[in-house]
Coordinates of C-alpha atoms in Angstrom, one line a residue:
M1 CA 77.4 -30.0 -22.1
T2 CA 74.0 -29.0 -24.0
P3 CA 73.2 -30.3 -27.6
N4 CA 74.1 -27.0 -29.1
G5 CA 77.6 -27.0 -27.6
C6 CA 77.0 -24.4 -24.9
L7 CA 78.3 -25.0 -21.3
I8 CA 75.9 -24.0 -18.6
F9 CA 76.9 -23.9 -14.9
E10 CA 75.0 -22.8 -12.0
D11 CA 76.0 -22.6 -8.4
E12 CA 73.3 -22.0 -6.1
S13 CA 75.5 -21.3 -3.0
F14 CA 77.5 -18.7 -4.9
L15 CA 75.0 -15.8 -4.5
D16 CA 74.7 -16.4 -0.9
S17 CA 78.2 -16.7 -0.4
T18 CA 79.1 -13.5 -2.2
V19 CA 76.3 -11.5 -0.5
A20 CA 77.8 -12.7 3.0
K21 CA 81.3 -11.7 1.9
M22 CA 80.3 -8.2 0.5
N23 CA 78.5 -7.5 3.9
A24 CA 81.8 -8.6 5.7
L25 CA 83.7 -6.3 3.7
R26 CA 81.5 -3.4 4.5
K27 CA 81.7 -4.1 8.1
S28 CA 85.6 -4.2 8.0
G29 CA 85.7 -1.1 5.7
Q30 CA 87.4 -2.8 2.9
F31 CA 87.0 -1.6 -0.7
C32 CA 84.5 0.9 0.6
D33 CA 84.1 4.1 -1.3
V34 CA 81.3 6.1 0.6
R35 CA 81.2 7.2 4.2
L36 CA 77.7 7.7 5.8
L37 CA 78.0 10.2 8.7
V38 CA 74.7 9.7 10.8
C39 CA 74.5 12.0 13.8
G40 CA 78.0 11.6 14.3
H41 CA 78.3 7.9 13.8
E42 CA 80.4 6.8 10.8
M43 CA 79.4 3.8 8.7
M44 CA 81.4 2.6 5.4
A45 CA 79.7 1.0 2.4
H46 CA 80.0 0.8 -1.3
K47 CA 78.4 3.2 -3.6
A48 CA 77.3 0.7 -6.2
V49 CA 75.5 -1.5 -3.6
L50 CA 73.7 1.5 -2.1
A51 CA 72.9 3.0 -5.6
C52 CA 71.2 -0.3 -6.6
C53 CA 69.2 -0.5 -3.4
S54 CA 68.3 3.1 -2.8
P55 CA 66.7 5.4 -5.4
Y56 CA 67.4 8.4 -3.1
L57 CA 71.1 7.6 -2.9
F58 CA 71.4 6.7 -6.7
E59 CA 69.9 10.2 -7.4
L60 CA 72.3 11.8 -5.0
F61 CA 75.4 10.2 -6.3
N62 CA 74.3 11.0 -9.9
A63 CA 73.4 14.6 -9.3
D64 CA 76.7 15.4 -7.4
S65 CA 79.9 14.9 -9.6
E66 CA 81.9 15.1 -6.5
L67 CA 80.3 12.0 -5.1
Q68 CA 81.2 9.9 -8.1
V69 CA 85.0 9.9 -7.5
G70 CA 87.0 8.9 -4.6
I71 CA 85.5 8.3 -1.0
S72 CA 82.3 10.2 -0.8
L73 CA 80.9 11.6 2.4
V74 CA 77.0 11.6 2.9
K75 CA 75.5 13.1 6.1
F76 CA 72.2 12.4 7.8
D77 CA 71.5 14.5 10.9
D78 CA 67.8 13.4 11.3
L79 CA 68.2 9.7 11.2
N80 CA 68.9 6.9 13.8
P81 CA 72.2 5.5 13.3
D82 CA 70.7 2.0 14.6
A83 CA 68.2 2.2 12.1
V84 CA 70.5 3.1 9.3
E85 CA 72.7 0.2 10.3
V86 CA 69.5 -2.1 9.9
L87 CA 69.1 -0.7 6.3
L88 CA 72.6 -1.3 5.5
N89 CA 72.3 -5.0 6.5
F90 CA 69.1 -5.2 4.3
A91 CA 70.9 -3.4 1.2
Y92 CA 73.5 -6.3 1.4
T93 CA 71.7 -9.2 2.5
A94 CA 68.0 -8.5 1.4
Q95 CA 67.0 -9.2 5.1
F96 CA 66.9 -7.4 8.4
V97 CA 66.3 -8.7 11.9
L98 CA 65.1 -6.5 14.8
L99 CA 65.8 -8.6 17.9
K100 CA 64.3 -5.9 20.0
A101 CA 61.3 -4.7 17.7
D102 CA 60.2 -2.0 19.9
K103 CA 57.7 0.6 18.4
D104 CA 60.4 3.5 18.5
L105 CA 63.0 1.5 16.7
V106 CA 60.5 0.1 14.1
Q107 CA 59.4 3.9 13.4
D108 CA 63.0 5.0 13.2
V109 CA 63.7 2.3 10.6
Y110 CA 60.4 3.4 8.9
T111 CA 61.8 7.0 8.7
A112 CA 65.0 6.0 7.4
A113 CA 63.5 3.9 4.7
K114 CA 61.3 6.7 3.8
K115 CA 64.3 8.9 3.4
L116 CA 66.1 6.4 1.3
K117 CA 63.1 5.4 -0.7
L118 CA 62.9 2.0 0.4
E119 CA 59.3 1.4 -0.2
R120 CA 59.2 -2.4 0.6
V121 CA 61.0 -1.9 4.1
K122 CA 58.6 1.1 4.7
Q123 CA 55.5 -1.0 4.1
I124 CA 56.8 -3.9 6.2
C125 CA 57.4 -1.6 9.0
G126 CA 54.1 0.1 8.7
E127 CA 52.4 -3.4 8.8
Y128 CA 54.3 -4.4 11.7
L129 CA 53.3 -1.2 13.6
L130 CA 49.4 -1.9 12.8
T131 CA 49.9 -5.4 14.3
K132 CA 51.0 -3.7 17.7
M133 CA 48.4 -1.0 17.6
D134 CA 45.9 -0.8 20.5
S135 CA 43.5 1.8 21.9
Q136 CA 46.4 3.2 24.1
S137 CA 49.0 3.7 21.0
A138 CA 46.2 4.6 18.4
I139 CA 46.8 8.4 18.6
S140 CA 50.5 8.2 18.6
Y141 CA 50.5 5.9 15.7
R142 CA 48.4 8.3 13.7
N143 CA 50.6 11.1 14.3
F144 CA 53.5 9.3 13.2
A145 CA 51.6 8.2 10.0
S146 CA 50.6 11.8 9.4
S147 CA 54.1 13.0 9.9
M148 CA 55.3 10.5 7.4
A149 CA 52.5 11.5 4.9
D150 CA 51.8 7.8 4.6
A151 CA 48.2 7.8 3.2
R152 CA 47.8 4.1 3.1
L153 CA 48.8 3.8 6.8
L154 CA 46.8 6.6 7.9
C155 CA 43.8 5.1 6.2
K156 CA 44.2 2.0 8.3
V157 CA 44.8 3.8 11.4
D158 CA 41.7 5.9 10.9
S159 CA 39.7 2.6 10.3
Y160 CA 40.9 1.3 13.7
I161 CA 40.0 4.6 15.4
Q162 CA 36.6 4.5 13.8
N163 CA 36.0 1.0 15.4
H164 CA 37.5 1.6 18.7
L165 CA 37.0 5.4 19.5
Q166 CA 35.1 4.8 22.8
E167 CA 38.1 2.9 24.3
I168 CA 40.7 5.4 22.6
S169 CA 38.8 8.4 24.0
E170 CA 39.7 7.2 27.5
Q171 CA 43.5 7.3 27.0
D172 CA 46.0 9.9 28.0
D173 CA 46.9 10.8 24.4
F174 CA 43.3 11.4 23.5
L175 CA 42.7 13.6 26.5
K176 CA 45.8 15.6 25.8
L177 CA 44.4 16.5 22.3
P178 CA 43.4 20.1 21.8
R179 CA 39.6 20.5 22.2
L180 CA 36.9 22.4 20.6
K181 CA 33.8 22.7 22.8
L182 CA 30.5 23.5 21.0
E183 CA 26.9 24.1 22.4
V184 CA 24.4 24.0 19.5
M185 CA 21.0 25.3 20.2
L186 CA 18.1 23.4 18.6
E187 CA 14.6 24.7 17.6
D188 CA 11.9 22.8 19.4
N189 CA 11.2 19.1 18.0
L190 CA 14.7 19.5 16.0
N191 CA 17.3 16.8 16.4
L192 CA 21.0 17.1 15.2
P193 CA 21.7 15.5 11.7
G194 CA 23.6 12.2 11.4
N195 CA 27.1 12.4 12.5
G196 CA 29.1 12.6 9.1
K197 CA 26.9 15.6 8.0
L198 CA 26.9 17.1 11.4
Y199 CA 30.7 17.4 11.5
S200 CA 31.1 18.4 7.9
K201 CA 28.9 21.4 8.9
V202 CA 31.0 21.9 12.0
I203 CA 34.3 21.9 10.1
S204 CA 33.0 24.3 7.4
W205 CA 31.8 26.6 10.4
V206 CA 35.3 26.4 11.8
Q207 CA 36.8 27.4 8.5
R208 CA 34.6 30.2 8.0
S209 CA 35.3 31.5 11.6
L210 CA 39.0 31.5 11.1
W211 CA 38.5 33.4 7.8
K212 CA 36.2 36.0 9.3
N213 CA 38.0 36.7 12.4
G214 CA 41.5 36.0 11.3
E215 CA 42.1 34.3 14.5
P216 CA 44.3 31.2 15.3
L217 CA 42.5 28.0 15.9
E218 CA 43.7 28.0 19.6
Q219 CA 41.5 31.2 20.3
L220 CA 38.4 29.3 19.2
M221 CA 39.2 26.7 21.9
E222 CA 39.5 28.9 24.7
E223 CA 35.8 29.0 25.5
V224 CA 32.6 27.1 24.8
Q225 CA 31.4 28.2 21.1
T226 CA 27.6 28.7 20.9
L227 CA 26.1 27.7 17.6
Y228 CA 22.4 27.6 16.3
Y229 CA 20.9 24.9 14.1
S230 CA 17.8 26.2 12.3
A231 CA 14.7 24.2 11.1
D232 CA 15.9 24.7 7.5
H233 CA 19.0 22.7 8.4
K234 CA 21.6 25.5 8.4
L235 CA 24.3 26.1 11.0
H236 CA 24.6 29.6 12.3
D237 CA 26.9 31.6 14.5
G238 CA 25.4 31.8 18.1
S239 CA 25.1 35.7 17.8
L240 CA 21.9 35.1 16.0
L241 CA 20.3 34.2 19.3
E242 CA 21.1 37.8 20.4
G243 CA 19.3 39.3 17.3
Q244 CA 22.3 40.0 15.3
S245 CA 22.5 39.5 11.7
E246 CA 23.5 36.2 10.2
V247 CA 27.3 35.6 9.8
C248 CA 27.0 32.7 7.3
S249 CA 24.7 30.0 6.4
Y250 CA 25.5 26.4 5.0
E251 CA 24.0 25.4 1.8
D252 CA 26.1 22.2 1.5
D253 CA 27.0 19.6 3.9
H254 CA 30.3 19.0 2.2
I255 CA 33.3 21.3 3.2
Q256 CA 34.1 24.3 1.3
F257 CA 36.0 27.4 1.5
V258 CA 34.8 31.0 1.8
Q259 CA 36.3 33.6 -0.3
K260 CA 36.7 36.3 2.5
K261 CA 39.8 38.2 3.6
P262 CA 40.9 37.8 7.2
P263 CA 41.7 41.2 8.9
R264 CA 45.2 40.0 9.6
E265 CA 46.2 38.8 6.1
R266 CA 48.3 41.1 4.1
D267 CA 47.3 40.0 0.7
E268 CA 44.3 41.8 -0.9
M269 CA 41.4 39.9 -2.4
S270 CA 39.3 41.0 -5.1
T271 CA 35.6 40.1 -5.3
G272 CA 35.0 36.7 -6.5
S273 CA 38.8 35.6 -6.4
V274 CA 40.9 34.0 -4.0
S275 CA 44.3 35.2 -2.9
S276 CA 47.6 33.4 -2.4
S277 CA 46.8 33.5 1.3
S278 CA 43.6 31.5 0.8
C279 CA 45.3 29.1 -1.3
Q280 CA 47.8 28.5 1.6
F281 CA 44.7 28.0 3.8
N282 CA 43.4 25.5 1.6
K283 CA 46.6 23.3 1.7
H284 CA 45.9 22.7 5.4
E285 CA 44.0 19.3 6.0
W286 CA 40.5 19.3 7.2
K287 CA 39.1 15.9 7.9
Y288 CA 36.5 14.1 9.8
I289 CA 37.9 10.9 11.2
A290 CA 35.4 9.3 13.8
S291 CA 32.7 10.2 16.3
E292 CA 30.8 8.6 19.1
K293 CA 27.4 9.5 20.7
T294 CA 28.1 10.1 24.4
S295 CA 24.8 10.8 25.8
N296 CA 21.4 12.2 24.5
N297 CA 22.2 14.9 21.9
S298 CA 25.9 14.9 22.8
Y299 CA 28.8 13.7 20.6
L300 CA 32.6 13.4 20.8
C301 CA 34.5 13.6 17.5
L302 CA 38.0 13.2 16.3
A303 CA 39.0 15.5 13.4
I304 CA 41.8 17.2 11.6
L305 CA 41.1 21.0 11.8
R306 CA 43.7 23.0 9.7
G307 CA 46.0 20.3 10.0
V308 CA 45.8 19.7 13.7
L309 CA 44.4 16.6 15.3
C310 CA 41.7 17.9 17.5
V311 CA 38.7 16.6 19.7
I312 CA 35.3 18.1 19.2
S313 CA 32.9 18.0 22.1
L314 CA 29.4 19.0 20.9
H315 CA 26.1 19.3 22.9
G316 CA 22.8 20.1 21.5
R317 CA 20.1 21.7 23.5
T318 CA 16.8 23.4 22.9
S319 CA 16.8 26.0 25.7
P320 CA 19.1 28.9 25.2
H321 CA 19.2 29.4 29.0
S322 CA 20.7 26.3 30.1
S323 CA 24.3 26.2 30.9
P324 CA 26.8 24.6 28.7
S325 CA 27.6 21.0 29.4
T326 CA 30.9 19.8 30.5
T327 CA 32.8 17.5 28.2
P328 CA 31.0 14.0 28.5
C329 CA 32.5 10.5 29.1
T330 CA 31.7 8.2 26.1
L331 CA 29.1 5.7 26.9
K332 CA 28.1 2.5 25.1
I333 CA 24.6 2.9 23.6
P334 CA 22.5 -0.1 24.0
N335 CA 20.8 -1.4 20.6
F336 CA 23.0 0.9 18.8
E337 CA 22.1 -1.0 15.5
A338 CA 18.5 -0.1 16.2
Q339 CA 19.3 3.5 15.8
P340 CA 20.7 4.1 12.4
E341 CA 20.5 7.8 12.5
E342 CA 23.0 7.9 15.4
V343 CA 25.5 5.5 13.8
P344 CA 28.7 7.4 12.6
E345 CA 28.7 7.4 8.8
K346 CA 31.5 5.3 7.5
L347 CA 33.9 6.4 4.8
L348 CA 34.0 4.5 1.7
K349 CA 36.8 1.9 1.7
P350 CA 40.0 3.3 0.0
M351 CA 41.9 1.3 -2.7
H352 CA 44.8 -0.7 -1.5
Y353 CA 47.0 1.5 -3.8
D354 CA 47.1 5.2 -4.5
R355 CA 46.4 5.6 -8.2
S356 CA 46.7 8.6 -10.6
G357 CA 46.3 8.4 -14.5
L358 CA 44.5 5.0 -13.8
G359 CA 41.8 3.3 -16.0
T360 CA 38.3 2.9 -14.6
A361 CA 35.1 1.1 -15.7
E362 CA 32.0 -0.4 -14.5
L363 CA 31.9 -4.5 -15.1
D364 CA 29.2 -6.7 -14.0
G365 CA 28.0 -4.1 -11.2
K366 CA 31.6 -3.5 -9.8
L367 CA 34.1 -0.9 -10.2
I368 CA 37.4 -1.8 -11.8
A369 CA 40.5 0.4 -11.1
A370 CA 43.5 -0.7 -13.1
G371 CA 47.2 0.6 -13.2
G372 CA 48.1 4.2 -12.7
Y373 CA 51.0 6.0 -10.9
N374 CA 51.4 5.9 -7.2
R375 CA 54.3 8.3 -7.1
E376 CA 57.0 5.4 -6.7
E377 CA 56.1 3.4 -9.8
C378 CA 53.9 2.7 -12.7
L379 CA 51.5 -0.2 -11.7
R380 CA 50.3 -3.5 -13.2
T381 CA 47.8 -4.3 -10.3
V382 CA 44.1 -4.2 -10.8
E383 CA 41.6 -3.6 -8.0
C384 CA 37.9 -4.5 -8.0
Y385 CA 35.2 -2.6 -5.6
D386 CA 32.1 -4.5 -4.6
P387 CA 29.6 -2.1 -3.3
K388 CA 27.5 -4.8 -1.6
N389 CA 30.5 -5.4 0.8
D390 CA 32.3 -2.2 0.6
C391 CA 35.5 -3.8 -0.1
W392 CA 38.4 -3.7 -2.8
T393 CA 39.9 -6.9 -3.9
F394 CA 42.7 -7.8 -6.5
I395 CA 42.0 -9.3 -9.9
A396 CA 44.7 -10.6 -12.2
P397 CA 47.3 -8.0 -12.9
M398 CA 47.7 -6.4 -16.5
R399 CA 50.6 -7.9 -18.5
T400 CA 52.3 -4.5 -18.7
P401 CA 52.5 -1.7 -16.2
R402 CA 50.7 1.3 -17.5
A403 CA 49.3 4.7 -16.5
R404 CA 47.9 7.7 -18.4
F405 CA 45.4 5.6 -20.2
Q406 CA 41.7 5.1 -20.4
M407 CA 39.8 2.0 -20.2
A408 CA 36.4 0.8 -21.9
V409 CA 34.1 -2.2 -21.9
L410 CA 33.5 -3.8 -25.3
M411 CA 31.2 -6.7 -25.7
G412 CA 31.5 -7.5 -22.0
E413 CA 35.2 -7.4 -21.7
L414 CA 37.6 -4.8 -20.5
Y415 CA 40.1 -3.2 -22.9
V416 CA 43.0 -0.9 -22.3
M417 CA 45.2 0.7 -24.9
G418 CA 48.6 2.5 -24.9
G419 CA 49.6 4.7 -21.9
S420 CA 53.0 4.9 -20.3
N421 CA 54.9 2.2 -18.6
G422 CA 57.1 4.6 -16.4
H423 CA 60.2 4.1 -18.5
S424 CA 59.2 5.1 -22.0
D425 CA 56.7 7.8 -22.7
E426 CA 54.2 5.9 -24.8
L427 CA 53.2 2.3 -25.3
S428 CA 51.4 0.8 -28.4
C429 CA 50.3 -2.4 -26.9
G430 CA 46.9 -3.2 -25.6
E431 CA 45.2 -5.8 -23.4
M432 CA 41.8 -7.4 -23.0
Y433 CA 40.5 -8.8 -19.6
S434 CA 38.2 -11.7 -19.5
S435 CA 36.4 -11.8 -16.2
K436 CA 35.6 -15.5 -16.9
A437 CA 39.2 -16.7 -17.0
D438 CA 40.4 -13.8 -14.7
E439 CA 43.3 -13.0 -17.3
W440 CA 44.4 -10.3 -19.5
I441 CA 45.1 -11.3 -23.2
Q442 CA 47.2 -9.3 -25.6
V443 CA 45.4 -7.6 -28.5
P444 CA 46.8 -6.1 -31.8
E445 CA 48.9 -3.1 -31.0
L446 CA 48.2 0.5 -31.9
R447 CA 49.5 1.7 -35.2
T448 CA 51.3 4.6 -33.2
N449 CA 52.6 4.7 -29.7
R450 CA 50.2 6.7 -27.5
C451 CA 50.1 8.1 -24.1
N452 CA 47.2 10.1 -22.7
A453 CA 44.8 9.0 -25.3
G454 CA 41.1 8.8 -24.7
V455 CA 39.2 5.4 -25.1
C456 CA 35.6 4.6 -25.5
T457 CA 33.3 2.3 -27.5
L458 CA 30.8 2.8 -30.3
K459 CA 28.7 0.3 -32.1
N460 CA 30.8 -2.6 -31.0
K461 CA 34.1 -1.0 -31.9
L462 CA 36.9 0.4 -29.6
F463 CA 37.8 4.0 -30.4
V464 CA 41.3 5.6 -29.4
V465 CA 41.3 9.4 -29.8
G466 CA 44.2 11.8 -29.6
G467 CA 47.0 11.4 -27.2
S468 CA 50.7 12.5 -27.0
D469 CA 53.2 12.6 -29.8
P470 CA 56.3 10.6 -29.6
C471 CA 58.1 13.4 -27.7
G472 CA 55.2 13.8 -25.3
Q473 CA 54.9 17.5 -25.9
K474 CA 52.0 17.9 -28.6
G475 CA 48.6 16.4 -28.8
L476 CA 47.6 14.3 -31.8
K477 CA 44.6 14.6 -34.0
N478 CA 44.6 10.9 -34.8
C479 CA 41.4 8.8 -34.2
D480 CA 41.6 5.0 -34.7
S481 CA 38.8 2.2 -34.1
F482 CA 39.5 -1.4 -33.6
D483 CA 37.1 -4.2 -34.6
P484 CA 37.2 -7.2 -32.2
V485 CA 35.8 -9.5 -34.7
T486 CA 38.4 -8.8 -37.5
K487 CA 41.1 -7.8 -35.2
L488 CA 42.0 -4.9 -37.2
W489 CA 42.6 -1.1 -36.6
M490 CA 41.1 1.4 -39.1
S491 CA 41.8 5.2 -39.2
C492 CA 39.0 7.6 -38.7
G493 CA 38.6 11.4 -39.5
P494 CA 41.0 13.4 -37.6
L495 CA 40.2 15.9 -34.7
N496 CA 40.0 19.5 -35.7
I497 CA 42.3 20.3 -32.7
R498 CA 45.3 18.6 -31.5
R499 CA 44.7 17.0 -27.9
H500 CA 46.2 14.8 -25.3
Q501 CA 44.8 14.1 -21.8
A502 CA 41.3 14.6 -23.2
A503 CA 38.2 13.0 -21.7
V504 CA 36.6 10.8 -24.1
C505 CA 33.2 9.1 -24.0
E506 CA 30.2 7.9 -26.1
L507 CA 26.6 9.4 -26.0
N508 CA 23.6 8.9 -28.1
G509 CA 25.7 7.3 -31.0
Y510 CA 28.4 9.9 -30.9
V511 CA 32.0 10.0 -29.5
Y512 CA 32.8 13.1 -27.5
V513 CA 36.3 14.4 -27.0
I514 CA 36.3 17.0 -24.2
G515 CA 39.1 19.4 -23.1
G516 CA 42.7 18.1 -22.9
A517 CA 45.7 20.2 -23.8
E518 CA 47.2 21.3 -27.1
S519 CA 51.0 21.2 -26.2
W520 CA 50.4 22.2 -22.4
N521 CA 47.7 24.8 -23.0
C522 CA 44.5 23.4 -21.4
L523 CA 41.4 23.4 -23.4
N524 CA 37.7 24.0 -22.8
S525 CA 36.6 23.1 -26.4
V526 CA 34.5 20.0 -27.2
E527 CA 34.3 18.0 -30.3
R528 CA 31.8 15.4 -31.4
Y529 CA 32.3 12.5 -33.8
N530 CA 29.6 11.5 -36.3
P531 CA 30.3 7.9 -37.5
E532 CA 27.8 8.4 -40.3
N533 CA 30.0 11.0 -42.2
N534 CA 33.3 10.1 -40.3
T535 CA 33.9 13.7 -39.2
W536 CA 34.3 15.8 -35.9
S537 CA 32.4 19.0 -35.1
L538 CA 32.8 21.4 -32.5
V539 CA 30.0 21.7 -29.9
A540 CA 29.5 24.1 -26.8
H541 CA 32.7 24.8 -24.8
M542 CA 33.1 23.8 -21.2
N543 CA 32.9 26.6 -18.5
V544 CA 36.4 25.6 -17.3
A545 CA 39.5 24.5 -19.5
R546 CA 41.0 21.3 -18.1
R547 CA 43.0 18.3 -19.0
G548 CA 43.1 15.0 -17.1
A549 CA 39.5 15.1 -16.2
G550 CA 37.3 12.1 -15.8
V551 CA 33.9 11.6 -17.8
A552 CA 31.0 9.5 -17.8
V553 CA 27.4 9.3 -19.0
F554 CA 24.9 10.0 -16.0
E555 CA 21.3 10.2 -16.3
G556 CA 21.6 10.8 -20.1
K557 CA 24.1 13.4 -20.0
L558 CA 27.9 13.9 -19.9
V559 CA 29.5 14.7 -16.4
V560 CA 33.1 15.9 -16.5
V561 CA 34.9 16.0 -13.0
G562 CA 38.2 17.5 -11.8
G563 CA 41.2 17.5 -14.0
F564 CA 43.9 20.3 -14.1
D565 CA 43.6 23.8 -15.3
G566 CA 47.4 24.5 -15.8
S567 CA 47.9 25.7 -12.3
H568 CA 45.7 23.7 -9.9
A569 CA 44.1 20.4 -9.7
L570 CA 40.3 20.8 -9.9
R571 CA 37.3 19.9 -7.6
C572 CA 34.9 21.5 -10.0
V573 CA 32.2 19.4 -12.0
E574 CA 30.1 20.4 -15.0
V575 CA 27.5 18.5 -17.0
Y576 CA 26.6 18.6 -20.8
D577 CA 23.1 18.5 -22.0
P578 CA 23.1 17.3 -25.6
A579 CA 19.6 18.4 -26.2
K580 CA 20.4 22.0 -25.3
N581 CA 24.1 21.9 -26.3
E582 CA 25.1 23.7 -23.0
W583 CA 27.3 23.0 -20.1
R584 CA 26.3 24.0 -16.5
M585 CA 28.2 23.5 -13.2
L586 CA 27.3 20.9 -10.6
G587 CA 28.3 20.5 -7.0
S588 CA 32.1 20.3 -6.4
M589 CA 33.9 17.3 -5.2
T590 CA 35.1 17.0 -1.6
S591 CA 38.6 16.5 -3.0
A592 CA 40.6 17.9 -6.1
R593 CA 41.2 15.2 -8.4
S594 CA 43.4 15.3 -11.5
N595 CA 43.8 12.2 -13.7
A596 CA 41.1 10.4 -11.6
G597 CA 38.8 7.5 -12.6
L598 CA 35.0 8.1 -13.0
A599 CA 32.3 5.4 -13.5
V600 CA 28.7 4.9 -12.9
L601 CA 28.2 2.1 -10.4
N602 CA 24.8 0.8 -9.8
G603 CA 23.1 4.1 -10.9
V604 CA 25.7 6.3 -8.7
L605 CA 28.4 8.4 -10.0
C606 CA 31.8 7.4 -8.5
A607 CA 35.2 9.4 -8.6
V608 CA 38.1 7.4 -7.4
G609 CA 42.0 8.0 -7.1
G610 CA 43.8 10.8 -8.8
F611 CA 46.2 13.6 -7.7
D612 CA 45.0 16.5 -5.5
G613 CA 48.1 18.7 -6.1
N614 CA 49.9 17.5 -3.2
E615 CA 49.2 13.8 -2.9
F616 CA 48.4 10.7 -4.9
L617 CA 44.9 9.4 -3.7
N618 CA 43.4 5.9 -2.9
T619 CA 40.1 7.5 -1.7
M620 CA 36.7 7.4 -3.5
E621 CA 33.5 9.7 -3.3
V622 CA 30.1 9.6 -4.8
Y623 CA 27.5 12.0 -6.1
D624 CA 24.1 12.4 -4.8
S625 CA 22.1 14.2 -7.7
E626 CA 19.1 15.0 -5.6
K627 CA 21.1 17.0 -3.3
N628 CA 23.8 18.1 -5.9
E629 CA 26.4 16.9 -3.4
W630 CA 29.5 14.7 -3.4
S631 CA 30.2 12.5 -0.4
P632 CA 33.0 10.2 0.7
F633 CA 30.6 8.2 2.9
L634 CA 29.2 4.7 2.3
G635 CA 25.7 5.5 2.9
S636 CA 25.5 7.8 -0.3
L637 CA 26.4 4.7 -2.3
S638 CA 23.6 2.4 -0.9

């Protein structure tokens, strides 16, 4: 008996006993109200238990009224019954035991967990598979991770392949992969470029060849293809050696798509536009994974070509009369560290979580990435990227899960305001991160709940601009400022145009609000706030209307990347020169990124995370202003 007269009793054994009894009832079929028919095998269960455990089944039971009464029947024709039984035990007992944890069964449990949206089980299975991976199984593991569209697992498998390609290339699975053989003619005294740039050029050549000829990839692999690498660092079709006209030149090292119509495509393409067939072409994955130097001027590469895992064998030679080389065997190169030009370029380490609608900022020479969506949930976690070690580590998580917010540094501390927690549309709460204490501290709430608002700092105050209305359908004109000394919010002059998902940034004593959407119509208009007269005025429009873009100050100008134009996630980038009041286009990113983060890290512009139109991203890429190129490779950040 407690002092206030309440009786409190806890039985620690009750929960374990009840769980065991519920599972026993399931196995005996008592009080069950759902039948799972898995490839002809019948399993009984209780809908309430399955709905609590599996978001997939919860949605299924809610969507179909017939499944809400009586004994329901749910069929699965593509799952392993043994794997489903493992997951049923997990649903009732919060544990599963695989006495014979062979690779195939673990993969089947992973597949079933993905279907039922049991994310934690899926993650545990993926981590177990990684512990069992070796050079013999790496290719099959990659194929499995690709079929499951698991970006995190793929990233870790690719990292293993990059470090063990020489051993992997000797295995049967590798030798059975489709192979593209290339002979590259070199002008005298010319060497092939570094591996990453070389294969970006090769992949771009494959893309253009498929578009030009309208032929399947398999036809390119039927015989050795001859290419020509000229002194101006362009890759040409081998027909140039015979005095024919140039097929295509490569101004950029990064991959891009040409807008030409293959002869076999039905859809017509107008000049300067891309047809629906080209959009379909773009959906296929193109990716450089790893490469090894095999002998002098010979390389072996593993890459994704139009969604197919392939091997590229490449040999460079100066004499056009020598015969093509056979596929070389990989060799260990002595003193490899002493030959930096031959070392395969390493991809920048990805974040631990896919994140879209995240907050990013530079703090103490490191890149901070906080919150965001990863398709399954809204995140509290915060990651910190150290460019010196090329690694992501976790710092203290936020107090509240949130996405669709922006983050700013004010007086050496991080501030986040508003956003969405994944359950309600808007938040009013805010937090401040102290790096010294490694903790988040609550700050006074916004006067209105806001999602998709822009945040920046100006004259030691925090500005929150625009955002979504309480229904999430219209943009706001509201602009508020927060004084960290007085802890008070003050209203500022309203915007001229309602905006949500706008990019907001400070430059030269002004606050800029860029693009966004009014209702759901994407905007290319830009406004500038003058704190002296508390008013917003319109400046030059962007070239592309976009919402959910990233923005940062780089070399004294505003750079805006990616976003969404109402139909597609964008790769394109543009820069605003305040002295000329004009926008111009820059080199496009290697990935389309909507709701990505953008920050300047040690003088380098970094884009991280976002949504590419199909997948949530955990990758990062950086901008080289001298080359006007974006790159996902580590060397570009050093």
